[in-house]
XYZ file of C-alpha atoms in Angstrom:
692
model
C 103.999 25.177 17.725
C 105.220 24.410 14.258
C 104.629 20.845 13.190
C 107.306 19.223 11.026
C 106.070 18.056 7.701
C 105.919 14.289 7.474
C 108.724 12.719 5.453
C 107.310 11.369 2.195
C 107.555 7.622 1.723
C 110.398 6.605 -0.600
C 109.401 5.501 -4.010
C 109.172 1.721 -4.431
C 112.259 1.586 -6.667
C 114.457 3.333 -4.083
C 113.170 1.079 -1.348
C 113.953 -1.993 -3.434
C 117.437 -0.740 -4.158
C 118.047 -0.003 -0.446
C 116.805 -3.475 0.364
C 119.255 -5.067 -2.091
C 122.102 -2.954 -0.722
C 121.187 -3.945 2.841
C 121.186 -7.633 1.929
C 124.530 -7.167 0.119
C 126.058 -5.603 3.222
C 124.703 -8.151 5.666
C 125.170 -11.326 3.698
C 127.719 -13.884 4.892
C 128.996 -17.150 3.391
C 126.663 -20.103 3.901
C 127.808 -22.845 6.277
C 127.281 -26.252 4.684
C 126.231 -29.052 7.088
C 128.362 -32.181 7.166
C 127.305 -34.787 4.572
C 126.164 -37.193 7.344
C 123.495 -34.622 8.238
C 122.117 -34.450 4.694
C 118.852 -36.247 3.969
C 119.583 -39.743 2.711
C 117.703 -39.102 -0.566
C 120.042 -36.212 -1.297
C 123.113 -38.302 -0.597
C 121.880 -41.021 -2.952
C 121.070 -38.461 -5.619
C 124.588 -37.072 -5.424
C 126.082 -40.582 -5.634
C 124.033 -41.337 -8.718
C 125.256 -38.086 -10.247
C 128.871 -38.946 -9.540
C 128.365 -42.343 -11.119
C 126.814 -40.768 -14.174
C 129.758 -38.392 -14.538
C 132.171 -41.299 -14.148
C 130.439 -43.126 -16.997
C 130.821 -39.992 -19.112
C 134.542 -39.908 -18.219
C 134.952 -43.485 -19.428
C 133.167 -42.585 -22.684
C 135.383 -39.530 -23.179
C 138.481 -41.592 -22.465
C 137.458 -44.206 -25.053
C 136.684 -41.497 -27.562
C 140.055 -39.829 -27.001
C 141.810 -43.150 -27.570
C 139.770 -43.738 -30.717
C 140.668 -40.330 -32.095
C 144.381 -40.639 -31.455
C 144.532 -44.209 -32.791
C 142.709 -43.052 -35.924
C 144.899 -39.942 -36.515
C 142.061 -37.455 -35.743
C 144.403 -34.916 -34.135
C 145.156 -31.673 -35.870
C 147.358 -28.621 -35.481
C 146.238 -27.502 -32.004
C 146.966 -30.978 -30.633
C 150.326 -30.951 -32.410
C 151.249 -27.680 -30.690
C 150.638 -29.136 -27.187
C 151.935 -32.655 -27.908
C 155.195 -31.309 -29.315
C 155.866 -29.250 -26.233
C 154.793 -31.882 -23.682
C 156.736 -34.690 -25.371
C 159.924 -32.567 -25.565
C 159.608 -31.652 -21.879
C 159.112 -35.297 -20.986
C 162.372 -36.065 -22.788
C 164.298 -33.528 -20.776
C 164.114 -30.505 -23.090
C 162.769 -28.155 -20.453
C 162.576 -25.072 -22.675
C 161.396 -26.437 -26.045
C 160.750 -24.383 -29.094
C 157.448 -24.571 -30.941
C 157.802 -25.203 -34.660
C 154.002 -24.925 -34.949
C 154.172 -21.172 -34.464
C 155.887 -19.738 -37.593
C 156.846 -16.077 -37.367
C 158.796 -13.464 -39.315
C 159.972 -10.559 -37.234
C 157.168 -11.192 -34.734
C 154.500 -11.697 -37.416
C 152.822 -15.120 -37.746
C 152.997 -16.378 -41.255
C 151.573 -19.935 -41.060
C 152.281 -22.303 -43.941
C 152.660 -19.782 -46.693
C 156.088 -18.361 -45.883
C 159.358 -19.236 -44.152
C 159.729 -19.830 -40.425
C 162.565 -17.463 -39.621
C 161.762 -17.192 -35.932
C 160.213 -19.817 -33.714
C 158.674 -19.157 -30.324
C 159.519 -21.100 -27.251
C 156.624 -23.278 -26.205
C 155.878 -21.214 -23.112
C 155.516 -18.024 -25.167
C 152.328 -19.299 -26.829
C 149.985 -18.699 -23.855
C 152.366 -19.197 -20.865
C 150.685 -22.579 -20.223
C 153.092 -23.628 -17.423
C 150.568 -26.248 -16.343
C 151.974 -28.540 -18.997
C 155.357 -28.773 -17.295
C 154.038 -30.787 -14.300
C 151.574 -32.601 -16.592
C 154.478 -33.830 -18.721
C 155.398 -36.174 -15.869
C 152.461 -38.315 -16.939
C 153.936 -38.402 -20.444
C 157.151 -39.812 -18.868
C 155.089 -42.590 -17.270
C 153.004 -43.273 -20.387
C 154.786 -41.809 -23.434
C 151.907 -41.898 -25.881
C 149.968 -39.058 -27.555
C 146.722 -40.116 -25.935
C 148.098 -39.298 -22.456
C 147.556 -35.528 -22.753
C 144.064 -36.121 -24.188
C 143.171 -38.262 -21.168
C 144.472 -35.533 -18.864
C 142.104 -33.096 -20.604
C 139.234 -35.543 -20.044
C 140.133 -35.697 -16.350
C 140.223 -31.867 -16.140
C 136.702 -31.663 -17.521
C 135.649 -34.439 -15.184
C 137.119 -32.484 -12.277
C 135.209 -29.317 -13.249
C 132.016 -31.349 -13.413
C 132.648 -32.921 -9.986
C 133.029 -29.479 -8.423
C 129.854 -28.313 -10.126
C 127.878 -31.321 -8.894
C 129.252 -30.907 -5.368
C 128.277 -27.249 -5.453
C 124.750 -28.149 -6.483
C 124.491 -30.733 -3.739
C 125.712 -28.316 -1.104
C 123.193 -25.705 -2.267
C 120.470 -28.341 -1.902
C 121.778 -29.411 1.526
C 121.564 -25.837 2.862
C 118.031 -25.437 1.534
C 116.452 -28.515 3.148
C 115.908 -29.700 6.711
C 118.364 -32.107 8.423
C 118.138 -35.838 7.900
C 115.996 -36.375 11.006
C 113.163 -34.144 9.769
C 109.893 -35.657 8.748
C 106.725 -34.877 6.863
C 106.844 -31.907 4.537
C 110.597 -31.555 5.061
C 111.173 -35.004 3.575
C 109.033 -34.107 0.564
C 111.097 -30.982 0.147
C 114.316 -33.040 0.343
C 113.018 -35.437 -2.313
C 112.247 -32.491 -4.614
C 115.701 -31.004 -4.023
C 117.279 -34.392 -4.733
C 115.442 -34.525 -8.053
C 116.839 -31.081 -8.987
C 120.374 -32.283 -8.140
C 119.816 -35.343 -10.331
C 118.607 -33.096 -13.111
C 121.755 -30.983 -12.692
C 123.905 -34.093 -13.000
C 122.168 -34.893 -16.311
C 122.883 -31.341 -17.512
C 126.571 -31.974 -16.831
C 126.788 -35.501 -18.167
C 124.671 -35.120 -21.340
C 125.721 -31.605 -22.495
C 127.011 -32.088 -26.075
C 129.316 -29.093 -25.551
C 131.664 -31.214 -23.458
C 131.910 -33.787 -26.275
C 132.607 -31.070 -28.814
C 135.179 -29.431 -26.542
C 137.176 -32.609 -25.932
C 136.909 -33.754 -29.514
C 138.856 -30.776 -30.831
C 142.431 -31.613 -29.912
C 143.761 -30.351 -26.542
C 143.334 -26.806 -25.197
C 144.171 -25.078 -21.945
C 140.549 -24.013 -21.531
C 139.672 -27.442 -20.030
C 142.348 -27.140 -17.318
C 141.510 -23.434 -16.713
C 137.835 -24.366 -16.360
C 138.730 -26.908 -13.676
C 140.634 -24.240 -11.743
C 137.957 -21.570 -12.309
C 135.234 -23.799 -10.921
C 137.346 -24.508 -7.904
C 138.020 -20.805 -7.366
C 134.362 -19.768 -7.766
C 133.176 -22.573 -5.494
C 135.748 -21.744 -2.768
C 134.984 -18.028 -2.982
C 131.220 -18.633 -2.653
C 131.696 -20.497 0.645
C 134.578 -18.343 1.858
C 137.060 -21.219 1.964
C 140.818 -20.723 2.150
C 141.381 -23.302 -0.575
C 140.678 -20.465 -3.016
C 144.373 -19.596 -3.029
C 145.346 -23.092 -4.163
C 142.787 -22.917 -6.942
C 144.085 -19.442 -7.927
C 147.620 -20.757 -8.292
C 146.394 -23.641 -10.420
C 144.455 -21.208 -12.613
C 147.460 -18.888 -13.068
C 149.545 -21.887 -14.183
C 147.093 -22.155 -17.115
C 148.531 -18.927 -18.558
C 146.642 -15.987 -19.934
C 143.479 -18.019 -20.410
C 143.509 -19.186 -16.808
C 144.336 -15.686 -15.563
C 141.291 -14.217 -17.337
C 139.022 -16.911 -15.836
C 140.409 -16.276 -12.352
C 139.953 -12.490 -12.765
C 136.273 -12.758 -13.613
C 135.726 -15.333 -10.857
C 137.150 -12.839 -8.383
C 135.092 -9.943 -9.743
C 132.015 -12.142 -9.735
C 132.427 -12.709 -6.018
C 131.981 -8.975 -5.412
C 128.302 -9.352 -6.369
C 127.712 -11.740 -3.475
C 128.200 -9.318 -0.589
C 130.513 -7.022 1.317
C 132.162 -9.981 3.076
C 133.567 -11.065 -0.334
C 135.210 -7.746 -1.192
C 138.696 -8.526 0.110
C 138.979 -11.996 -1.313
C 137.355 -11.022 -4.626
C 139.622 -8.048 -5.185
C 142.736 -10.032 -4.197
C 141.910 -12.891 -6.602
C 141.057 -10.504 -9.454
C 144.103 -8.311 -8.767
C 146.503 -11.266 -8.716
C 145.063 -12.596 -11.957
C 145.197 -9.267 -13.801
C 148.680 -8.537 -12.482
C 149.912 -11.989 -13.596
C 148.444 -11.466 -17.071
C 150.197 -8.105 -17.395
C 153.507 -9.685 -16.339
C 153.075 -12.475 -18.889
C 152.391 -9.921 -21.615
C 155.435 -7.852 -20.629
C 157.800 -10.815 -20.868
C 156.411 -12.050 -24.197
C 154.449 -14.912 -22.743
C 151.166 -14.216 -24.520
C 152.352 -14.083 -28.144
C 149.953 -16.846 -29.028
C 146.974 -14.676 -28.066
C 146.317 -13.532 -31.613
C 143.392 -11.121 -31.238
C 143.790 -10.039 -34.845
C 142.768 -13.595 -35.863
C 140.191 -14.396 -33.170
C 138.509 -10.958 -33.291
C 139.414 -9.780 -36.772
C 135.699 -9.097 -37.223
C 135.869 -6.354 -34.488
C 139.138 -4.703 -35.476
C 139.797 -2.037 -38.107
C 140.881 -3.996 -41.236
C 143.734 -1.563 -41.823
C 145.170 -2.473 -38.377
C 144.961 -6.190 -39.108
C 146.943 -5.731 -42.321
C 149.654 -3.648 -40.612
C 152.354 -6.316 -40.230
C 154.746 -3.924 -38.444
C 152.371 -3.270 -35.590
C 149.804 -5.988 -35.156
C 146.702 -5.313 -33.023
C 146.708 -6.218 -29.355
C 144.072 -6.313 -26.623
C 144.237 -2.539 -26.311
C 143.596 -2.162 -30.013
C 140.593 -4.524 -29.713
C 139.103 -2.559 -26.809
C 139.577 0.772 -28.593
C 137.986 -0.447 -31.828
C 135.018 -2.046 -29.977
C 134.369 1.244 -28.174
C 134.765 3.223 -31.379
C 132.615 0.863 -33.475
C 130.164 -0.970 -31.143
C 128.010 -1.881 -34.138
C 130.535 -4.499 -35.161
C 130.179 -6.253 -31.811
C 126.395 -6.030 -31.864
C 126.273 -7.295 -35.451
C 128.499 -10.254 -34.538
C 126.422 -11.177 -31.480
C 123.262 -11.013 -33.525
C 124.644 -13.163 -36.304
C 125.892 -15.693 -33.692
C 122.587 -15.871 -31.819
C 121.850 -19.458 -32.984
C 125.278 -20.834 -31.913
C 124.894 -18.908 -28.625
C 121.652 -20.730 -27.965
C 123.334 -24.030 -28.808
C 125.892 -23.227 -26.109
C 123.441 -21.998 -23.446
C 120.346 -24.150 -23.832
C 121.878 -27.602 -23.162
C 123.670 -26.258 -20.098
C 120.457 -25.089 -18.421
C 119.153 -22.045 -20.303
C 118.842 -19.520 -17.443
C 121.518 -20.626 -14.983
C 123.942 -17.881 -16.073
C 121.624 -15.353 -14.346
C 122.499 -16.629 -10.841
C 124.826 -14.203 -9.107
C 127.227 -16.929 -8.057
C 128.223 -17.650 -11.647
C 126.999 -14.575 -13.512
C 130.226 -12.816 -14.385
C 132.356 -15.928 -15.191
C 129.624 -17.507 -17.327
C 128.866 -14.318 -19.249
C 132.568 -13.632 -19.811
C 133.304 -17.117 -21.153
C 130.235 -17.179 -23.395
C 130.705 -13.564 -24.530
C 134.346 -14.060 -25.447
C 133.369 -16.974 -27.714
C 130.309 -15.391 -29.271
C 132.099 -12.098 -30.069
C 134.460 -13.947 -32.388
C 133.895 -14.436 -36.077
C 135.808 -17.770 -36.118
C 133.470 -20.748 -36.502
C 135.454 -23.064 -34.221
C 135.150 -20.579 -31.358
C 131.517 -19.477 -31.347
C 130.107 -22.925 -32.068
C 129.873 -25.302 -29.063
C 133.401 -26.339 -28.191
C 136.475 -25.827 -26.067
C 136.205 -22.026 -25.861
C 133.003 -22.296 -23.739
C 133.724 -25.393 -21.665
C 133.829 -23.483 -18.368
C 130.306 -22.139 -19.038
C 129.050 -25.693 -19.526
C 129.972 -26.450 -15.905
C 128.937 -23.094 -14.416
C 125.467 -22.691 -15.944
C 124.037 -25.958 -14.527
C 125.077 -24.787 -11.043
C 123.161 -21.567 -11.558
C 120.138 -23.345 -12.969
C 119.867 -25.654 -9.949
C 120.473 -22.738 -7.559
C 117.624 -20.695 -9.044
C 115.289 -23.689 -9.026
C 116.120 -24.342 -5.385
C 115.096 -20.780 -4.564
C 111.671 -21.262 -6.140
C 111.361 -24.625 -4.418
C 111.089 -22.698 -1.105
C 107.713 -21.371 -2.135
C 104.800 -21.973 0.196
C 102.588 -22.842 -2.750
C 102.502 -26.561 -3.719
C 101.808 -25.690 -7.342
C 104.958 -23.602 -7.552
C 107.031 -26.356 -6.030
C 105.610 -28.909 -8.451
C 106.272 -26.646 -11.383
C 109.851 -26.132 -10.148
C 110.533 -29.889 -10.139
C 108.876 -30.148 -13.590
C 111.120 -27.358 -14.869
C 114.200 -29.177 -13.620
C 113.184 -32.390 -15.319
C 112.387 -30.438 -18.503
C 115.868 -28.961 -18.492
C 117.340 -32.439 -18.253
C 115.155 -33.691 -21.089
C 116.164 -30.638 -23.166
C 119.868 -31.436 -22.672
C 119.411 -35.026 -23.734
C 117.521 -33.892 -26.824
C 120.401 -31.508 -27.718
C 122.873 -34.392 -27.284
C 120.856 -36.611 -29.653
C 120.880 -33.789 -32.159
C 124.460 -32.567 -31.957
C 126.708 -35.433 -30.816
C 126.460 -37.514 -34.088
C 127.625 -34.503 -36.104
C 130.513 -33.913 -33.698
C 131.565 -37.560 -33.982
C 131.498 -37.469 -37.775
C 133.434 -34.210 -37.917
C 136.194 -35.243 -35.534
C 136.825 -38.825 -36.624
C 138.719 -40.420 -39.516
C 137.480 -43.694 -40.911
C 138.057 -45.873 -43.944
C 141.260 -47.006 -45.653
C 143.138 -43.818 -44.810
C 143.555 -44.996 -41.189
C 145.622 -48.161 -41.913
C 147.497 -46.215 -44.577
C 148.478 -43.569 -42.042
C 149.528 -46.237 -39.532
C 151.914 -47.635 -42.109
C 153.366 -44.218 -42.765
C 153.743 -43.584 -39.054
C 155.900 -46.719 -38.734
C 158.067 -45.596 -41.648
C 158.872 -42.129 -40.272
C 161.816 -42.067 -37.881
C 161.556 -40.392 -34.502
C 164.317 -37.950 -35.436
C 162.934 -36.968 -38.817
C 161.447 -33.588 -39.677
C 157.813 -33.834 -40.719
C 155.540 -31.647 -42.806
C 151.989 -33.005 -42.694
C 148.404 -32.061 -43.565
C 147.182 -30.195 -40.516
C 144.191 -32.486 -39.969
C 146.461 -35.483 -39.196
C 149.573 -33.633 -37.937
C 148.881 -34.324 -34.233
C 149.964 -37.975 -34.336
C 153.320 -36.988 -35.802
C 153.968 -34.171 -33.281
C 156.147 -35.971 -30.727
C 159.338 -34.701 -32.293
C 161.432 -31.520 -32.394
C 160.422 -30.451 -35.909
C 156.775 -30.736 -37.010
C 155.153 -28.382 -39.503
C 151.391 -28.646 -40.215
C 150.378 -27.670 -43.754
C 147.588 -25.317 -42.711
C 147.200 -22.536 -45.240
C 148.711 -23.728 -48.480
C 149.103 -24.228 -51.277
C 152.865 -24.501 -51.057
C 155.128 -24.315 -48.047
C 158.667 -23.347 -46.987
C 160.298 -24.798 -43.888
C 163.768 -24.670 -42.424
C 165.959 -27.721 -42.904
C 166.515 -28.905 -39.310
C 167.038 -32.645 -39.796
C 168.782 -34.809 -42.374
C 165.504 -36.237 -43.678
C 162.168 -34.427 -44.179
C 158.956 -36.393 -44.559
C 156.119 -34.648 -46.354
C 152.748 -36.392 -45.671
C 149.586 -35.453 -47.512
C 146.191 -36.690 -46.335
C 144.089 -33.666 -47.244
C 140.871 -35.669 -47.575
C 141.216 -37.562 -44.294
C 141.190 -35.078 -41.420
C 139.546 -31.756 -40.694
C 141.030 -29.134 -43.038
C 140.301 -25.390 -43.106
C 140.473 -25.198 -46.922
C 139.300 -27.367 -49.785
C 141.953 -29.953 -50.711
C 141.915 -29.289 -54.490
C 144.080 -26.131 -54.424
C 146.788 -28.114 -52.574
C 146.718 -31.129 -54.895
C 149.287 -29.336 -56.981
C 151.655 -29.607 -54.009
C 151.692 -33.389 -54.467
C 152.526 -32.976 -58.149
C 155.344 -30.599 -57.254
C 156.884 -33.209 -54.893
C 156.886 -35.738 -57.723
C 158.929 -33.249 -59.716
C 161.409 -32.555 -56.899
C 164.744 -34.268 -57.569
C 165.447 -34.580 -53.802
C 162.033 -36.121 -52.996
C 161.246 -39.803 -53.180
C 157.694 -41.192 -53.009
C 157.646 -43.746 -50.165
C 153.901 -44.381 -49.812
C 150.829 -43.899 -51.990
C 147.580 -45.517 -50.946
C 144.035 -44.537 -49.965
C 144.652 -40.875 -50.736
C 147.716 -40.751 -48.473
C 151.017 -39.663 -50.068
C 154.307 -39.726 -48.123
C 157.504 -38.330 -49.578
C 160.960 -38.599 -48.044
C 163.102 -35.599 -48.890
C 166.858 -35.521 -48.503
C 167.948 -31.927 -49.065
C 171.428 -31.224 -50.397
C 174.120 -30.764 -47.783
C 174.200 -27.219 -46.503
C 170.567 -26.446 -47.443
C 168.811 -24.064 -45.084
C 165.310 -24.124 -46.547
C 163.100 -26.600 -48.255
C 160.174 -25.440 -50.436
C 157.488 -26.879 -52.594
C 154.763 -25.123 -54.532
C 152.070 -26.113 -57.070
C 152.168 -25.001 -60.730
C 152.015 -21.266 -61.165
C 148.617 -21.464 -62.876
C 147.034 -23.357 -60.046
C 145.975 -26.353 -62.143
C 144.736 -29.410 -60.334
C 146.025 -32.785 -61.519
C 143.075 -34.922 -62.596
C 144.748 -38.257 -61.670
C 144.301 -37.246 -58.022
C 140.582 -36.644 -58.521
C 139.221 -39.905 -59.850
C 135.561 -40.592 -60.277
C 133.825 -44.000 -60.281
C 134.560 -44.474 -64.027
C 138.163 -43.252 -63.913
C 141.611 -44.703 -63.232
C 145.010 -43.018 -62.692
C 147.659 -43.449 -65.343
C 151.142 -42.451 -64.136
C 153.605 -43.258 -66.885
C 156.471 -41.055 -67.947
C 157.062 -37.521 -66.582
C 154.490 -36.329 -63.976
C 153.336 -33.553 -66.321
C 151.814 -36.223 -68.639
C 149.897 -38.178 -65.967
C 146.107 -38.243 -66.311
C 142.740 -39.755 -65.370
C 141.493 -42.204 -67.978
C 138.029 -43.650 -68.606
C 137.585 -47.315 -67.734
C 135.033 -48.246 -70.399
C 132.038 -47.455 -68.253
C 129.608 -44.581 -68.307
C 130.090 -42.178 -65.429
C 132.482 -39.766 -63.720
C 136.035 -40.040 -65.013
C 137.099 -37.150 -62.814
C 135.136 -35.917 -59.839
C 135.676 -33.813 -56.733
C 137.843 -30.905 -57.954
C 136.624 -28.098 -55.727
C 137.676 -24.420 -55.567
C 136.456 -22.042 -52.844
C 135.435 -18.855 -54.651
C 133.413 -15.711 -54.010
C 130.465 -14.709 -56.234
C 131.511 -13.547 -59.684
C 132.204 -14.521 -63.282
C 134.638 -17.351 -63.904
C 136.058 -19.646 -66.597
C 136.567 -23.346 -65.960
C 139.283 -24.971 -68.062
C 139.589 -28.693 -68.799
C 142.727 -30.114 -70.384
C 141.285 -33.265 -71.958
C 141.507 -35.595 -74.908
C 138.277 -37.400 -75.738
C 136.447 -39.330 -78.387
C 132.874 -40.627 -78.640
C 131.379 -38.220 -76.172
C 132.244 -36.519 -72.857
C 130.422 -34.026 -70.670
C 132.164 -31.184 -68.859
C 130.223 -30.108 -65.813
C 130.474 -27.122 -63.415
C 128.302 -27.276 -60.342
C 127.839 -25.833 -56.887
C 129.921 -27.983 -54.505
C 127.406 -27.534 -51.666
C 124.021 -27.882 -53.350
C 125.268 -29.765 -56.447
C 123.268 -27.415 -58.598
C 124.639 -27.398 -62.121
C 126.036 -23.956 -63.038
C 127.244 -24.821 -66.564
C 127.863 -27.823 -68.782
C 129.282 -28.603 -72.173
C 128.911 -31.780 -74.280
C 132.079 -32.586 -76.208
C 131.675 -34.979 -79.064
C 135.437 -35.378 -79.337
C 138.545 -33.224 -79.108
C 140.610 -35.618 -81.254
C 139.896 -38.743 -83.330
C 139.533 -41.915 -81.327
C 142.861 -43.271 -82.510
C 144.650 -40.155 -81.314
C 143.469 -40.267 -77.679
C 146.675 -42.143 -76.783
C 148.859 -39.196 -77.786
C 150.549 -36.640 -75.445
C 148.502 -34.005 -73.599
C 146.746 -31.491 -75.850
C 148.189 -28.026 -76.123
C 144.919 -26.243 -75.470
C 142.139 -26.573 -72.912
C 138.378 -26.598 -73.342
C 136.908 -23.577 -71.471
C 133.450 -23.246 -69.940
C 132.357 -19.770 -68.722
C 129.920 -19.576 -65.809
C 128.648 -17.275 -63.038
C 128.688 -18.025 -59.314
C 125.835 -16.219 -57.540
C 126.521 -17.377 -53.955
C 129.791 -17.846 -52.045
C 129.887 -21.587 -52.349
C 132.546 -23.956 -53.669
C 132.900 -24.707 -57.349
C 133.133 -28.352 -58.390
C 134.391 -29.527 -61.805
C 133.488 -32.973 -63.207
C 134.223 -34.846 -66.427
C 131.756 -37.570 -67.450
C 132.112 -40.352 -70.005
C 128.829 -40.392 -71.871
C 128.859 -44.083 -72.813
C 130.998 -47.219 -72.558
C 132.437 -46.333 -75.958
C 133.702 -42.999 -74.707
C 137.516 -42.698 -74.529
C 138.447 -39.856 -72.212
C 141.666 -38.595 -70.718
C 141.642 -35.731 -68.217
C 145.007 -34.083 -67.504
C 144.394 -30.919 -65.507
C 141.514 -28.683 -64.386
C 141.371 -25.095 -63.265
C 139.101 -22.179 -62.379
C 140.088 -18.584 -63.037
C 138.209 -15.260 -62.930
C 136.703 -14.364 -66.263
């Protein structure tokens, strides 16, 4: 008789993989007991969490009102508010004057707007059509901001409910006693900690502070989809429809939520594939009909794309180009992720650190965070609207993982689990204390500019065309023609209304560029025969332009040399003198020692430069060049006098005083003129910085 050789035992790794596969095949959706069967301590913990989230909602609502009433709404808000307000007035297919294009190429504020998209073509954000009904009821700019606050609140409610249901399925029924009650108390503490992660995460404050974006509404739908998929509920199809109404952003969230469900088990295959397939198919349809023209990957991911492709205006990069270039040059992506590691931690840590590892939220959380961290745009990879869905998903995962370790038979492990949950909550509060004040400072406008802008707002008619500094453009957006001055200097816009208001408040709101290069725009408006200065106070300038009949375009541009007018850049010892033609206006000393001119800043790269000062002085002046960030002096020149004291009242000098210097780091350059003594008589006309 021949004995069969015994089958060798499988290696541990293979056995583990087979075990995982077996659990994946056999797993079924969890049945959540009715809330009346939950332990009382868990129900009270959930109620306390809902109350905490409601308090946060009230705070966000107040903050939104404060921002809008103080003109802290920029271009992105203007884009949404223009569309929503037009729909509310019955214009069901409004155009977006925010999106300036030439032959399909976006050109921003530096060139003419020869083609304007329809609002829906930006991201196919059809969700704003039903939301515009609220604008009919309450026709104020703050309405859409409040709706965004409610969307975030809704996502947080779903997340907290999810945590509570996970806790309810991990503890004994309400009638249990002894050790089961202790377990319920520990689970309730973890749910309370999860509520703090949601309510105190500074990412939510940052996200809602930056205008209005579809990501908040898409996050609400994505949380609903992921939650319904996890428990196998039919409401998933309602959440899917809501997500698809949020356009290409919502479709991408729904797709990864569907794919993420595939990790849960075989029972989720059908629903997961259907959700993902519908979302991907919808996104492809939107792209085919031109509904995703606002998805500018060449801007968001310019760091990952071949520079030659970005500069090819005839065939701009698309998602396919991005994927191809990432595969061809993976080092660009790895380099970006490494350089963004600190912002990534600022996004992940307050939300719960490790929660993204839980299978229930793994793919959606990683996708949302990865899409933000792969960008080279500061506003995207820093905590903000781009990652708002992750701020709701990660706390769910954190609580879920802690509940798993809470099942341990070892008392020490259970105690450490509760301690870890409380530590996560403390960590989130610490992050809030650190980051929220900076967010509030960045996204608020204070001081005399606010009442000045309110006066200008009352002067501008509802039917007027408006060109405004992008940082304050949002409050002027409820009109058919609004053009934020984003890039500058200079701008060309089509003449669409009888009157055009040009509003400069470059030092009030959040601006992507230093204001000095655009100060020449103000000077150019003074020199326009069709422009009339209607308001000038607190750094706010408002011009009303009446173009000649038949005009198609209106343009303004600073002087060709790029000189900055000194009378717009007054120091503590300076005053503006505006007599005669604008070319002769200047900043004059007041008879005190100190800065006659201060704050002229140019963004420049490292290199050799020459600063030029057009001045007339007597009895001592100092010309100063310094780093605008560190205030380190790069060069200085003491000028005893350019003309005799009696001649300082003459016309501007023909020549400028030049100061050569070298910039070693890529910081801004600041030019200052200082009166050395009360006897100094100084006039500063223009300033400039040019390569040597």
